[in-house]
Coordinates of C-alpha atoms in Angstrom, one line a residue:
X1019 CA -29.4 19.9 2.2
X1020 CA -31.0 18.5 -0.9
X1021 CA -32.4 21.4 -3.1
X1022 CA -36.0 20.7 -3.2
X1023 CA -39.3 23.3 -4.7
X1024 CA -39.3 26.1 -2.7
X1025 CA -36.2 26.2 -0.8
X1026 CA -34.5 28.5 0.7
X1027 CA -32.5 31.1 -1.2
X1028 CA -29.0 29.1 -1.9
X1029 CA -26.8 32.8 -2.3
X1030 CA -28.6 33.5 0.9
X1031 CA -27.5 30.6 2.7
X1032 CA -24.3 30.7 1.2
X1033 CA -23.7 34.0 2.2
X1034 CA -24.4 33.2 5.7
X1035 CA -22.1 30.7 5.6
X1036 CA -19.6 33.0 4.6
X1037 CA -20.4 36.1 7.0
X1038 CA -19.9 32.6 9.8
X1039 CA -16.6 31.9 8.0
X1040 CA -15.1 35.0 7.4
X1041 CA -16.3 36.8 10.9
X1042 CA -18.6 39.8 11.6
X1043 CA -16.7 42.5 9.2
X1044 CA -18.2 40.3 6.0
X1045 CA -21.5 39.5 7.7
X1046 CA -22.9 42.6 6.3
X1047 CA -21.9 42.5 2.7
X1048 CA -23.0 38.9 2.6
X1049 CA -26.1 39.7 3.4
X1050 CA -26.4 42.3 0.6
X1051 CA -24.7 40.3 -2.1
X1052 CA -28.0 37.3 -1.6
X1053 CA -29.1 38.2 -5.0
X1054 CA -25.6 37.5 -6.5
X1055 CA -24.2 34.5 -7.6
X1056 CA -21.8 32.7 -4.9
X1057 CA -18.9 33.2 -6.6
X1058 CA -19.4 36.8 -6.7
X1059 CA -20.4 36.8 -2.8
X1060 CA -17.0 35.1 -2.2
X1061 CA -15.1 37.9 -4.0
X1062 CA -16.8 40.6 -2.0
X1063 CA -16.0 39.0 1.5
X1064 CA -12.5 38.5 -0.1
X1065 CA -12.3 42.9 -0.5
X1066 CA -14.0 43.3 2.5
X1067 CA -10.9 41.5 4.2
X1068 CA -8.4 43.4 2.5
X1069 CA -8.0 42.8 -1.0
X1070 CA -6.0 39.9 -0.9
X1071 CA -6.0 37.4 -3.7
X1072 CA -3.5 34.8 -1.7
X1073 CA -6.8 32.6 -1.0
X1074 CA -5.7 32.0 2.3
X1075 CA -7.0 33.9 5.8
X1076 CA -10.3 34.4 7.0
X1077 CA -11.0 35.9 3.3
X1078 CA -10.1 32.6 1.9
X1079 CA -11.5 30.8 4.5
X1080 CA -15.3 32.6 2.6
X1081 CA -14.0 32.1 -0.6
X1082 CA -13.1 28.0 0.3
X1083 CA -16.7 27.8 1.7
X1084 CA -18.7 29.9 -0.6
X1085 CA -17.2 27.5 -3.8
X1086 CA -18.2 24.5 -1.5
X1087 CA -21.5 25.9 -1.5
X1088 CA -21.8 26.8 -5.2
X1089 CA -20.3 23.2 -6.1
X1090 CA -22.6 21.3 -3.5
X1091 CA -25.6 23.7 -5.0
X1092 CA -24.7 22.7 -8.8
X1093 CA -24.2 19.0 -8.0
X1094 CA -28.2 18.6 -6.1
X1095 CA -29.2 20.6 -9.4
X1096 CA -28.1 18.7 -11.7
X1097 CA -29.4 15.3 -9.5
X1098 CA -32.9 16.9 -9.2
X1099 CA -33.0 17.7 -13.0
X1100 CA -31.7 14.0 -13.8
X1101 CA -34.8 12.7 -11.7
X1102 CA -37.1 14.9 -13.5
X1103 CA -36.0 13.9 -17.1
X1104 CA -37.9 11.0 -18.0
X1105 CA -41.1 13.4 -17.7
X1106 CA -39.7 14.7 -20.8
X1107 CA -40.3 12.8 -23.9
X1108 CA -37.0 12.7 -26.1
X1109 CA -36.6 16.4 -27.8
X1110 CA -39.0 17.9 -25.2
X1111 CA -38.5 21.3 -24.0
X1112 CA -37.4 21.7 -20.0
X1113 CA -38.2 24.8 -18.2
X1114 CA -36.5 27.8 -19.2
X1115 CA -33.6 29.1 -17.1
X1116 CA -35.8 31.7 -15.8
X1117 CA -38.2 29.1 -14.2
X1118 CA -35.3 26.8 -13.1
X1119 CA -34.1 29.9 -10.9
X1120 CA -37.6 30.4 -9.8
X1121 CA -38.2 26.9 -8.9
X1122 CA -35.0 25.9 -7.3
X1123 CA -34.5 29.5 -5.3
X1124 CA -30.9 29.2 -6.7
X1125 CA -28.8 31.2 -8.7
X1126 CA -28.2 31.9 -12.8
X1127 CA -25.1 30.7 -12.5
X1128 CA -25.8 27.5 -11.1
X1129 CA -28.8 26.7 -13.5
X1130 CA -26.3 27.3 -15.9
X1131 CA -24.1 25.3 -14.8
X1132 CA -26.1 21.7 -14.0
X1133 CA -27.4 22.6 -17.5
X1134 CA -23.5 22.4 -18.7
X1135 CA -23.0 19.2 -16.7
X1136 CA -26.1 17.1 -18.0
X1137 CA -25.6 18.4 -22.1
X1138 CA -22.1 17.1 -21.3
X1139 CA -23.2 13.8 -19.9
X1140 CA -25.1 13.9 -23.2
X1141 CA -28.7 13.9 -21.0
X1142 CA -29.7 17.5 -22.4
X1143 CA -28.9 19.3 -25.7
X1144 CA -29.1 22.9 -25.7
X1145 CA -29.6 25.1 -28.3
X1146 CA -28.9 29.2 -28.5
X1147 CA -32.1 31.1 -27.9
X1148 CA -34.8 28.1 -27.9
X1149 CA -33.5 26.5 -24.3
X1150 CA -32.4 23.1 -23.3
X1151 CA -34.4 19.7 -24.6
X1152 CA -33.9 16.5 -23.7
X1153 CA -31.5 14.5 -25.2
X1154 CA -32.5 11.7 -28.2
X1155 CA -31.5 8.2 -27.0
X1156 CA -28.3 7.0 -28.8
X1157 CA -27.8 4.8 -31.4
X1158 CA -26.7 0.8 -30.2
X1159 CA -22.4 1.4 -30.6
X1160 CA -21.4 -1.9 -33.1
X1161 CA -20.1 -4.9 -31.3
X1162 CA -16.2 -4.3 -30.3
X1163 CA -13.8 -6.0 -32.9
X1164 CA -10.7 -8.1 -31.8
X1165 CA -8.1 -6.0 -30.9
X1166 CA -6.3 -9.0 -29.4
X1167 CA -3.4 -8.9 -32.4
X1168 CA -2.2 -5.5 -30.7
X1169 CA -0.8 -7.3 -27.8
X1170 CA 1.5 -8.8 -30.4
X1171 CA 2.7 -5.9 -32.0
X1172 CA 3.0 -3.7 -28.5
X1173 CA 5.4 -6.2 -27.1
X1174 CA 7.4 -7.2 -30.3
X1175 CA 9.3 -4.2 -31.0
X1176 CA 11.6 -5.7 -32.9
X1177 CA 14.1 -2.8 -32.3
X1178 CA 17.9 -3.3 -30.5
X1179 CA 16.8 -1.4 -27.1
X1180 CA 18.2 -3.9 -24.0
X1181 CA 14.8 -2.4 -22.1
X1182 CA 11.2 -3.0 -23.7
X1183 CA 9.3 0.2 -23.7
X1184 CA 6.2 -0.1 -20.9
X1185 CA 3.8 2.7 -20.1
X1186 CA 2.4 2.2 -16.3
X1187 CA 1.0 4.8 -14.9
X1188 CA -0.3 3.7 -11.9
X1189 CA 2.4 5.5 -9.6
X1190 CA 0.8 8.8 -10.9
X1191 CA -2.4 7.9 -11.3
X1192 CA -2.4 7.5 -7.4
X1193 CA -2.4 11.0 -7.0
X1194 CA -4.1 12.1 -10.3
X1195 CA -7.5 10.0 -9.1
X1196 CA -10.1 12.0 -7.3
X1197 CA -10.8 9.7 -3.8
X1198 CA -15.0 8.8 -3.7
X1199 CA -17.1 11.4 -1.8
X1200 CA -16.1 11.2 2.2
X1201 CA -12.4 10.0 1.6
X1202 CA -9.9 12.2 3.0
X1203 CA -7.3 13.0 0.6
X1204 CA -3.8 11.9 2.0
X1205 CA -2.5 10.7 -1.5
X1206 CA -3.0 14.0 -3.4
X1207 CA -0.4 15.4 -5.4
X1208 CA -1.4 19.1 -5.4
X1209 CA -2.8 21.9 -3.1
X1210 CA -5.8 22.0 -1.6
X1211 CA -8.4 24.5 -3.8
X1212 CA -8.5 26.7 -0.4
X1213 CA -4.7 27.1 -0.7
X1214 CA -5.1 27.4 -4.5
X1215 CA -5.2 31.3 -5.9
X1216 CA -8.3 31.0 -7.3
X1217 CA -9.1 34.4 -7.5
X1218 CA -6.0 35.7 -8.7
X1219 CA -5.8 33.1 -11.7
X1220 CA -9.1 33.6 -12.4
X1221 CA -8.2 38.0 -12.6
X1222 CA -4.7 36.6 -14.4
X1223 CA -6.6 34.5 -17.2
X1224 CA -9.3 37.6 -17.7
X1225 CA -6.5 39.9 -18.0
X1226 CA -4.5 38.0 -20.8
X1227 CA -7.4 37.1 -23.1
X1228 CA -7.3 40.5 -23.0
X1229 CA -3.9 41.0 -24.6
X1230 CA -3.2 41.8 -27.9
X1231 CA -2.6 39.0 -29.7
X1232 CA -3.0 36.7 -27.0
X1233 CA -4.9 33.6 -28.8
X1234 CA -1.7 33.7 -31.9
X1235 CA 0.9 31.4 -32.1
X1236 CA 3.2 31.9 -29.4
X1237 CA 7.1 31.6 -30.4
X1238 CA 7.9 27.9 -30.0
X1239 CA 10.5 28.7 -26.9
X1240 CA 7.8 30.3 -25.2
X1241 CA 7.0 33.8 -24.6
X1242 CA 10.5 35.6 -24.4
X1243 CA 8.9 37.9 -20.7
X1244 CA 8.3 34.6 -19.4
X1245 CA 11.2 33.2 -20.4
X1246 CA 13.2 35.5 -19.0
X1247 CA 11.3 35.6 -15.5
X1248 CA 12.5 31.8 -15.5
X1249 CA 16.0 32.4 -15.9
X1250 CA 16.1 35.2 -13.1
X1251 CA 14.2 32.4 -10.8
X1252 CA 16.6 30.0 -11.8
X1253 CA 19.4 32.4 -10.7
X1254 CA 22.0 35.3 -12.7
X1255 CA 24.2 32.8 -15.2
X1256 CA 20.9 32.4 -17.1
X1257 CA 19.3 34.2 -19.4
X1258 CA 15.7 33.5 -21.4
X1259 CA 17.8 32.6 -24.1
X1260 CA 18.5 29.3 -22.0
X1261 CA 15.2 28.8 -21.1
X1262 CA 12.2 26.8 -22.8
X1263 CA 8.7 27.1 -21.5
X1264 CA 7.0 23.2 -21.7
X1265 CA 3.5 22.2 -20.6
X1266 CA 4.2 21.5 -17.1
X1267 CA 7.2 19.9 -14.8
X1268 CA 6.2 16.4 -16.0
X1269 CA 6.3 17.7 -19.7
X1270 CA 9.8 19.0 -19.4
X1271 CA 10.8 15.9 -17.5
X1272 CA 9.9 13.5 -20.4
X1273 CA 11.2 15.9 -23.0
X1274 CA 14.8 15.7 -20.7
X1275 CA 14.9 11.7 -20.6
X1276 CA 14.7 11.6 -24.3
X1277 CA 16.8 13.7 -25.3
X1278 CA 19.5 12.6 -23.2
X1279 CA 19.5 9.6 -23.0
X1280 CA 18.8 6.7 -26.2
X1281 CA 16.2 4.0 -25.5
X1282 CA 18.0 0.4 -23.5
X1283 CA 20.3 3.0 -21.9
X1284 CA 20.6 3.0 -17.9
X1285 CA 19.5 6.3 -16.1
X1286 CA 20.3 7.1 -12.3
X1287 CA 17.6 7.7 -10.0
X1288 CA 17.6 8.8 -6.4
X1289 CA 15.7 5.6 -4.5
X1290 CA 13.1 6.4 -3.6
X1291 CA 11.8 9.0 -6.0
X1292 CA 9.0 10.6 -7.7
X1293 CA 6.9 7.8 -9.8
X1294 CA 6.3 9.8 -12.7
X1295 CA 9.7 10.2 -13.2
X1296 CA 10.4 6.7 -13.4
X1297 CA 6.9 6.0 -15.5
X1298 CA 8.7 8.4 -18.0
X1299 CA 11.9 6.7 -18.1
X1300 CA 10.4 3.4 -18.5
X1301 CA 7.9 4.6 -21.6
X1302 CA 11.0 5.9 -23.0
X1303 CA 12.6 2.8 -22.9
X1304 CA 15.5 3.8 -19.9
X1305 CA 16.5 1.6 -17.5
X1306 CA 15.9 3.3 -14.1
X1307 CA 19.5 2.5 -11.9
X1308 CA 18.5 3.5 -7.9
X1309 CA 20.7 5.3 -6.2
X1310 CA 19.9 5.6 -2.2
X1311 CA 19.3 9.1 -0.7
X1312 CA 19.7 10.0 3.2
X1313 CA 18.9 12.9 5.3
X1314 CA 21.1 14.6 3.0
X1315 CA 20.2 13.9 -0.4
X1316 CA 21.6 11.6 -2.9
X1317 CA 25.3 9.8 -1.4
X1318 CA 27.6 10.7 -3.5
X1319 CA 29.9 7.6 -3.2
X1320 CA 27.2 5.5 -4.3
X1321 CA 26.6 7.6 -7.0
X1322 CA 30.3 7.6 -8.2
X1323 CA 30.2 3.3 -7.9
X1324 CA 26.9 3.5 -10.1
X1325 CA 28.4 5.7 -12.8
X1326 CA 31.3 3.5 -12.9
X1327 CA 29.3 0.2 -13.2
X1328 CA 26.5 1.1 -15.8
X1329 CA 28.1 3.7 -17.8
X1330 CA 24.8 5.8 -17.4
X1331 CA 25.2 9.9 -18.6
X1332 CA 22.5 11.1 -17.0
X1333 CA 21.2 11.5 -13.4
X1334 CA 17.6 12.4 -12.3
X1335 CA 17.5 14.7 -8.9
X1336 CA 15.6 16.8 -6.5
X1337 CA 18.5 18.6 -4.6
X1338 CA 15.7 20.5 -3.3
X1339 CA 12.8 18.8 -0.8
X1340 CA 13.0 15.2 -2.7
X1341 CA 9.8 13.6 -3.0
X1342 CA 9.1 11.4 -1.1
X1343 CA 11.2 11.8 1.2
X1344 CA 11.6 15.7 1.5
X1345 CA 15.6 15.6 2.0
X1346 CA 17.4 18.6 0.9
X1347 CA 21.2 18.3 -0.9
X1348 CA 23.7 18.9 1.8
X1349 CA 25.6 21.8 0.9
X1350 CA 29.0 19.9 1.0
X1351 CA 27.5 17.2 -1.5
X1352 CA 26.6 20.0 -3.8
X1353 CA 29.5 20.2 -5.7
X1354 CA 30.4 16.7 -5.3
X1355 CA 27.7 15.4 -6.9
X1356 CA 28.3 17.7 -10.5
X1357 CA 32.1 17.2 -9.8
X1358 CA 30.6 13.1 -10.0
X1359 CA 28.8 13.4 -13.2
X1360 CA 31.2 16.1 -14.9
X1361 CA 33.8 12.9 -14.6
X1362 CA 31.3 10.8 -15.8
X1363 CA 30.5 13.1 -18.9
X1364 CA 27.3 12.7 -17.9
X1365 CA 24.2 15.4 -17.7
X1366 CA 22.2 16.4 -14.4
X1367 CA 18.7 16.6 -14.5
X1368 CA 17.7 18.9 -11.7
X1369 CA 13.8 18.5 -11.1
X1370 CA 13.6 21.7 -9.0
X1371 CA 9.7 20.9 -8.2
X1372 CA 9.4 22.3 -4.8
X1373 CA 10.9 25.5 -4.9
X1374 CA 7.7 27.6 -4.0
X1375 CA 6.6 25.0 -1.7
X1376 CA 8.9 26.2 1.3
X1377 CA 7.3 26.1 4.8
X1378 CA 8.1 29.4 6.4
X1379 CA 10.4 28.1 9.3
X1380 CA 12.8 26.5 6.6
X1381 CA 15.6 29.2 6.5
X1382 CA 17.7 30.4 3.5
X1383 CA 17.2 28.2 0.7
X1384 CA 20.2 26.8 -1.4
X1385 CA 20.4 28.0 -4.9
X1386 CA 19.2 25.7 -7.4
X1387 CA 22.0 23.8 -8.6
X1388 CA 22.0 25.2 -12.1
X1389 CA 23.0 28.1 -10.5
X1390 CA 26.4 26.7 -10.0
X1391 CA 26.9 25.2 -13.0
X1392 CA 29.8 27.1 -15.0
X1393 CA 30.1 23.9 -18.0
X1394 CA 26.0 23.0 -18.8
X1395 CA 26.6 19.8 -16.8
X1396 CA 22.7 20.9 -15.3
X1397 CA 19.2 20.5 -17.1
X1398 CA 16.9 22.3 -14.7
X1399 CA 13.2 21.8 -14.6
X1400 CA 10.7 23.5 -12.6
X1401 CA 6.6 24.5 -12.8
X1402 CA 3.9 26.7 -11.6
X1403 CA 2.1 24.6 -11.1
X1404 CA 2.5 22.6 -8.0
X1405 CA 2.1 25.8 -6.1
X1406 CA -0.7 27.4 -8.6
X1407 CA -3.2 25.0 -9.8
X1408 CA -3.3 21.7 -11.4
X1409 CA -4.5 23.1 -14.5
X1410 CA -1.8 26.1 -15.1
X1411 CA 0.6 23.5 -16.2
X1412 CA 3.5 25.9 -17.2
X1413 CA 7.2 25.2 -16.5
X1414 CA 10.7 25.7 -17.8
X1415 CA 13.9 23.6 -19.1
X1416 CA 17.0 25.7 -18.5
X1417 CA 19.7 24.2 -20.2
X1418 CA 23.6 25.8 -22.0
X1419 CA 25.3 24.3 -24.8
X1420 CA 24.4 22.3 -27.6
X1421 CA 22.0 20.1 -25.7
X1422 CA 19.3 23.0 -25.9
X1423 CA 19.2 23.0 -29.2
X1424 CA 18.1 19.1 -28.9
X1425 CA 15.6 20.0 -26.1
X1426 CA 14.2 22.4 -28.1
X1427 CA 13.8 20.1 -31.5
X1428 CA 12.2 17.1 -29.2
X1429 CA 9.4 20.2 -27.5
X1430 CA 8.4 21.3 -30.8
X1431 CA 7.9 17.6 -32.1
X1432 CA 6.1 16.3 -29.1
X1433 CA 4.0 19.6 -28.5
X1434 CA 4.8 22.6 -30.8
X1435 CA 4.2 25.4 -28.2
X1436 CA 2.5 26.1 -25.1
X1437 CA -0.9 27.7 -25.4
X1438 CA -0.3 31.6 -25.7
X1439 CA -3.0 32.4 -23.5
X1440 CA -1.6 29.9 -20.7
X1441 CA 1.5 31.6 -21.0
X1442 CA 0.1 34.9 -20.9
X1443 CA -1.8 34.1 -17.3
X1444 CA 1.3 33.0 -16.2
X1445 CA 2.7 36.2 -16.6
X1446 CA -0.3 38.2 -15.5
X1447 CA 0.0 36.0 -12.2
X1448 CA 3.5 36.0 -11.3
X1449 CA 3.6 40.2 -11.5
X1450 CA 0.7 40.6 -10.1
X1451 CA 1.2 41.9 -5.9
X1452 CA -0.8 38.8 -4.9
X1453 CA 1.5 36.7 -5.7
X1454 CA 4.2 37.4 -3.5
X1455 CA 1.7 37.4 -0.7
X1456 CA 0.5 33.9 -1.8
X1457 CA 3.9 32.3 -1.4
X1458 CA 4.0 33.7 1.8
X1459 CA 0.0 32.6 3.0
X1460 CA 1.3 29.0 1.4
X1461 CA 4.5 28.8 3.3
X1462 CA 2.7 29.8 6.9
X1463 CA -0.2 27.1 5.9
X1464 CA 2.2 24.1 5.0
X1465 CA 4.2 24.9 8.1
X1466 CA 0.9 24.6 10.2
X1467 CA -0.6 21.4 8.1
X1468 CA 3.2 19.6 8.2
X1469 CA 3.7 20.1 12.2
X1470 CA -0.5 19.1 12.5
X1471 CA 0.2 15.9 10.9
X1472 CA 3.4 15.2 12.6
X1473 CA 1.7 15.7 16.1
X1474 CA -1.2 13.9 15.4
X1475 CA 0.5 10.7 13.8
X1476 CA 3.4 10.8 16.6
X1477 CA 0.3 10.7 19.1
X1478 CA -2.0 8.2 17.6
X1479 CA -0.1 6.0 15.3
X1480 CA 3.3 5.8 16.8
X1481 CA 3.7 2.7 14.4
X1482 CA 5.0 4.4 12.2
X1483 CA 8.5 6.0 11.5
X1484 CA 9.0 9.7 10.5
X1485 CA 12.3 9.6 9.6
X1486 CA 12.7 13.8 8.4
X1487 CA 10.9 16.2 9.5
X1488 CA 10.6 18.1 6.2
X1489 CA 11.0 22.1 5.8
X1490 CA 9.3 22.3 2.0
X1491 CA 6.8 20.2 0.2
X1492 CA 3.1 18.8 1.1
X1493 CA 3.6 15.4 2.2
X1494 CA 5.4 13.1 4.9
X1495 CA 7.5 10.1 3.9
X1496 CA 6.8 7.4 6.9
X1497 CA 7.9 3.8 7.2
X1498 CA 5.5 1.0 8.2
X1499 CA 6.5 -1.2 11.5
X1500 CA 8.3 -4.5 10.5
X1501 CA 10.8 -6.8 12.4
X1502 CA 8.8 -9.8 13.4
X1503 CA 7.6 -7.5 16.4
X1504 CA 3.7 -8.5 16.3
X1505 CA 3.0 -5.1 14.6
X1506 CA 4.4 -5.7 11.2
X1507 CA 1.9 -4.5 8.6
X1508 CA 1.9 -5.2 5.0
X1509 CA 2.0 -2.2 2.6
X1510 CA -1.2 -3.2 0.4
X1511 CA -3.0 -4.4 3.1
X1512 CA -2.4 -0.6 5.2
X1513 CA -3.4 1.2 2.0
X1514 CA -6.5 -1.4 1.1
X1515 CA -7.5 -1.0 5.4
X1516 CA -7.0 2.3 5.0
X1517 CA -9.5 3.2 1.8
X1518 CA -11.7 0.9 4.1
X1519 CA -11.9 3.4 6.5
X1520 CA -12.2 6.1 4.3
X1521 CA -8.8 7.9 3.9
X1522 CA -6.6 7.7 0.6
X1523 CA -3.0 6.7 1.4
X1524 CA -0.2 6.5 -1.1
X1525 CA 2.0 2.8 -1.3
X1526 CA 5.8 3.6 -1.1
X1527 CA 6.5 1.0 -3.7
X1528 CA 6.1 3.2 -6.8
X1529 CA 8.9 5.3 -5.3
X1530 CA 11.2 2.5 -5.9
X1531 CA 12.5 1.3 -9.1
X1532 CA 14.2 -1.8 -7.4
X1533 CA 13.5 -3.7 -4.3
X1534 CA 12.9 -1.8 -0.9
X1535 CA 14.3 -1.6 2.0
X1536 CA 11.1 -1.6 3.5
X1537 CA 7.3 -0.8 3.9
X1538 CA 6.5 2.9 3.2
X1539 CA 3.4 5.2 2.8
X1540 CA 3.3 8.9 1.8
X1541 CA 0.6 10.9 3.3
X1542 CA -0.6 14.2 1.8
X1543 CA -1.2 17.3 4.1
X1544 CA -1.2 19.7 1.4
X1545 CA -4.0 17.7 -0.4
X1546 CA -6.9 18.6 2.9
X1547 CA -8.2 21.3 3.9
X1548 CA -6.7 21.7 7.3
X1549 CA -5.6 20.8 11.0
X1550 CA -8.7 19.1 11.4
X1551 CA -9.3 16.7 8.0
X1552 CA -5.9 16.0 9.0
X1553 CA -6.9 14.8 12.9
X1554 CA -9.6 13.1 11.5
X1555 CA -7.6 11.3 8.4
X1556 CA -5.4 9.9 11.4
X1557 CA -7.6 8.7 13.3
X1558 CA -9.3 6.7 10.5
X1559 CA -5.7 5.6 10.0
X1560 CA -5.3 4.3 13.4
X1561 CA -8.9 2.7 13.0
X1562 CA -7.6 0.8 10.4
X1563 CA -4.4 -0.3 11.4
X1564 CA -6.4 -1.6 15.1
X1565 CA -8.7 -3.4 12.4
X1566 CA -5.4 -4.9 10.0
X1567 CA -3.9 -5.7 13.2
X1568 CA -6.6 -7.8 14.6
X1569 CA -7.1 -5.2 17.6

């Protein structure tokens, strides 16, 4: 409901929004916490139902739809305020803070906040103690000179590499975009914010700016705690000495490719496989070989024939719930595969993404393969943040031998260091007793969204092909219809009908570095906010495949 003079009290409907979400054990306490901000009504129904910081449950279920609230509250602010500025002669005074609340019926916090969001849109300026004006207009920019001559330089290298260096993003931007309001999410790339620990980040990052020394430099390996908690992840033949912290999987991944590998120089990938991968590859100049996968991983006698015929030393893998497809290494391939590239004298990249992403009916998980990796044939990469947040981008190379000492030289050039205090929320987080309890509420909720989407899709869009069932990961690999059948659909146009419709699909091309086999899509149920944006999401799906299909 637009926010309009006079309203209702936002906290108070919030709040009753929560006491509907979170049952009749919060009711009461949402009702007291009406003065408060949203935020802090959230975190009381979240004590009220137990303390738990795993955002997930009927307490996360009030936290998910307080934030809604406050976010939906901020964003009719800040569109009420926008309308309202031309009143305001450039440099004139807006109500004070105190008024706004008054007028609106909404929280501090939120005036607060739309103020944030216009000075950032550079509508308001705000200045300590005198309040918020509005903005001066800006000077004309000067006219754009020719930048044409760059096109010319960009593609003339001039260097021996076999492979020109190209930077295209648009695999990973896919998943990176925020969809327009009312598209369902099916291409997203992370969790949900109501599977997200919100609270216990947020208690993690207070907590470590409150460290000693937490804004210094950090060592350049990374914090040595953190470190170490990585290697014991990774398994007992490591130590923290083996173990850099990087700015995220994708980080450490691009730090791997260049330091093994020179630029023209082929690199095996498992086909299909994670676009950012091969977007990293590519910018470093690599030449991306495909390798297929099955329901059991990589095949290692394919992989054997591509070693032999490019004379590539290094191989890119997910033993471990492979995106897209969400196969997991057969244990009997294990040691085949580094037997393969030991031969080969060639290095393993293990990106070890989806460790923490395990649905809870998977079983016993292999090791990682690192683990099993007695000569340092195995650089292992793996993150927080796929199961944390987007934004706590803080992961790990695990590497023995001389080749760490050339990861490490190729970290500190690109980057330096992490941020300390990044590092320090990480380890805040990961000892904290919520976060056991999150894995666990994240494994139970993937399991439910993964068997939702399965039903639904084998129900309404039979089309479609689910090859593996997967036991980890947020997403389904399916394959479109094809074979001169009369319902043969074209990749673009299912993704293009689909957007039509309102739900965000992700193209299976950028999973392959060479021609496919065939039409894919990878839908997201991690990405939504449950079993029924997912219903809904397929049947806009099957809308628009009736609609492609001329039904």
């Amino acid at each position: 409901m637009p926010l309009r003079p006079g309203a209702g009290p936002v906290a108070g409907e919030g709040t009753a929004a929560l006491g509907r979400c979170a049952g009749e054990a919060a009711a009461g306490l949402c009702a007291a916490a009406a003065d408060a901000s949203v935020r802090e009504a959230a975190e009381a129904v979240g004590e009220v139902a137990g303390g738990s910081t795993t955002a997930i449950g009927d307490d996360a279920v009030a936290l998910s739809c307080a934030l809604m609230q406050e976010r939906s509250s901020v964003a009719e602010l800040v569109t009420s305020l926008r309308a309202e500025l031309d009143r305001y002669s450039p440099g004139g005074k807006l109500p004070s803070s105190r008024a706004l609340v008054e007028r609106f019926r909404v929280s501090p916090v939120t005036v607060s906040r739309a103020i944030a969001q216009l000075a950032a849109e550079g509508l308001v300026t705000t200045r300590p103690g005198s309040g918020a004006f509005r903005a001066r207009p800006r000077t004309a920019l000067p006219a754009p000179g020719d930048t044409s001559w760059q096109e010319v330089s960009l593609s003339g290298d001039g260097g021996p590499e076999v492979v020109p260096r190209t930077v295209d993003a648009s695999g990973v931007l896919v998943t990176l975009a925020a969809p327009p309001p009312g598209v369902i999410e099916f291409n997203g790339g992370y969790l949900h914010a109501s599977l997200q620990p919100e609270r216990a980040l947020s208690a993690a990052l207070a907590r470590a700016g409150r460290r000693p020394g937490a804004w210094g430099r950090p060592p350049t390996d990374g914090l040595p705690e953190l470190r170490s908690w990585f290697a014991r992840e990774i398994g007992p033949a490591l130590s923290g000495a083996d173990v850099l912290i990087t700015a995220g999987g994708q980080s450490a991944l691009a730090t791997a490719l260049r330091a093994l590998a020179p630029p023209g120089a082929p690199v095996l990938v498992e086909s299909p496989t994670y676009p950012g991968m091969l977007a990293a590859a590519r910018a470093t100049g690599l030449r991306p070989v495909p390798v297929p996968v099955d329901a059991d991983g990589i095949r290692p006698e394919l992989l054997a024939d591509a070693f032999r015929a490019t004379g590539a030393r290094v191989l890119v893998t997910q033993p471990l719930f492979q995106n897209p497809t969400g196969a997991v290494l057969a244990p009997a391939r294990r040691p085949e595969v580094l037997a393969i590239a030991r031969a080969a004298g060639a290095f393993v990249i293990e990106d070890d993404f989806a460790r923490r992403l395990v649905h809870d009916d998977a079983g016993p998980l292999p090791p990682p393969l690192a683990a099993d990796d007695p000569d340092g044939v195995v650089v292992h990469v793996c993150s927080l943040t796929k199961v944390a947040s987007p934004s706590l981008r803080v992961g790990a190379l695990a590497a023995r031998g001389p080749v760490l000492e050339r990861l490490r030289g190729i970290q500190v050039v690109d980057s330096f260091f992490v941020p300390r205090p990044l590092q320090e929320a990480a380890l805040e987080l990961v000892g904290s007793p919520s976060w056991g309890r999150h894995l666990a509420a994240v494994a139970t909720e993937l399991r439910h969204r993964r068997t939702a989407m399965a039903t639904a899709l084998a129900a309404d869009l039979p089309e479609l092909t689910l090859p593996h069932l997967p036991a980890g990961g947020g997403s389904l690999w399916l394959r479109l219809p094809g074979g001169g059948t009369g319902t043969d659909a074209d990749e673009a146009g299912v993704v293009s009908a689909a957007l039509r419709a309102s739900v965000a699909v992700a193209p299976g091309r950028p999973y392959f570095c060479a021609e496919p086999p065939a039409g894919h899509v990878r839908l997201s149920f991690a990405a939504v906010s449950g079993a029924a944006e997912i219903a809904e999401g397929v049947r806009r799906l099957r809308t628009a495949f009736d609609r492609l299909l001329g039904r």
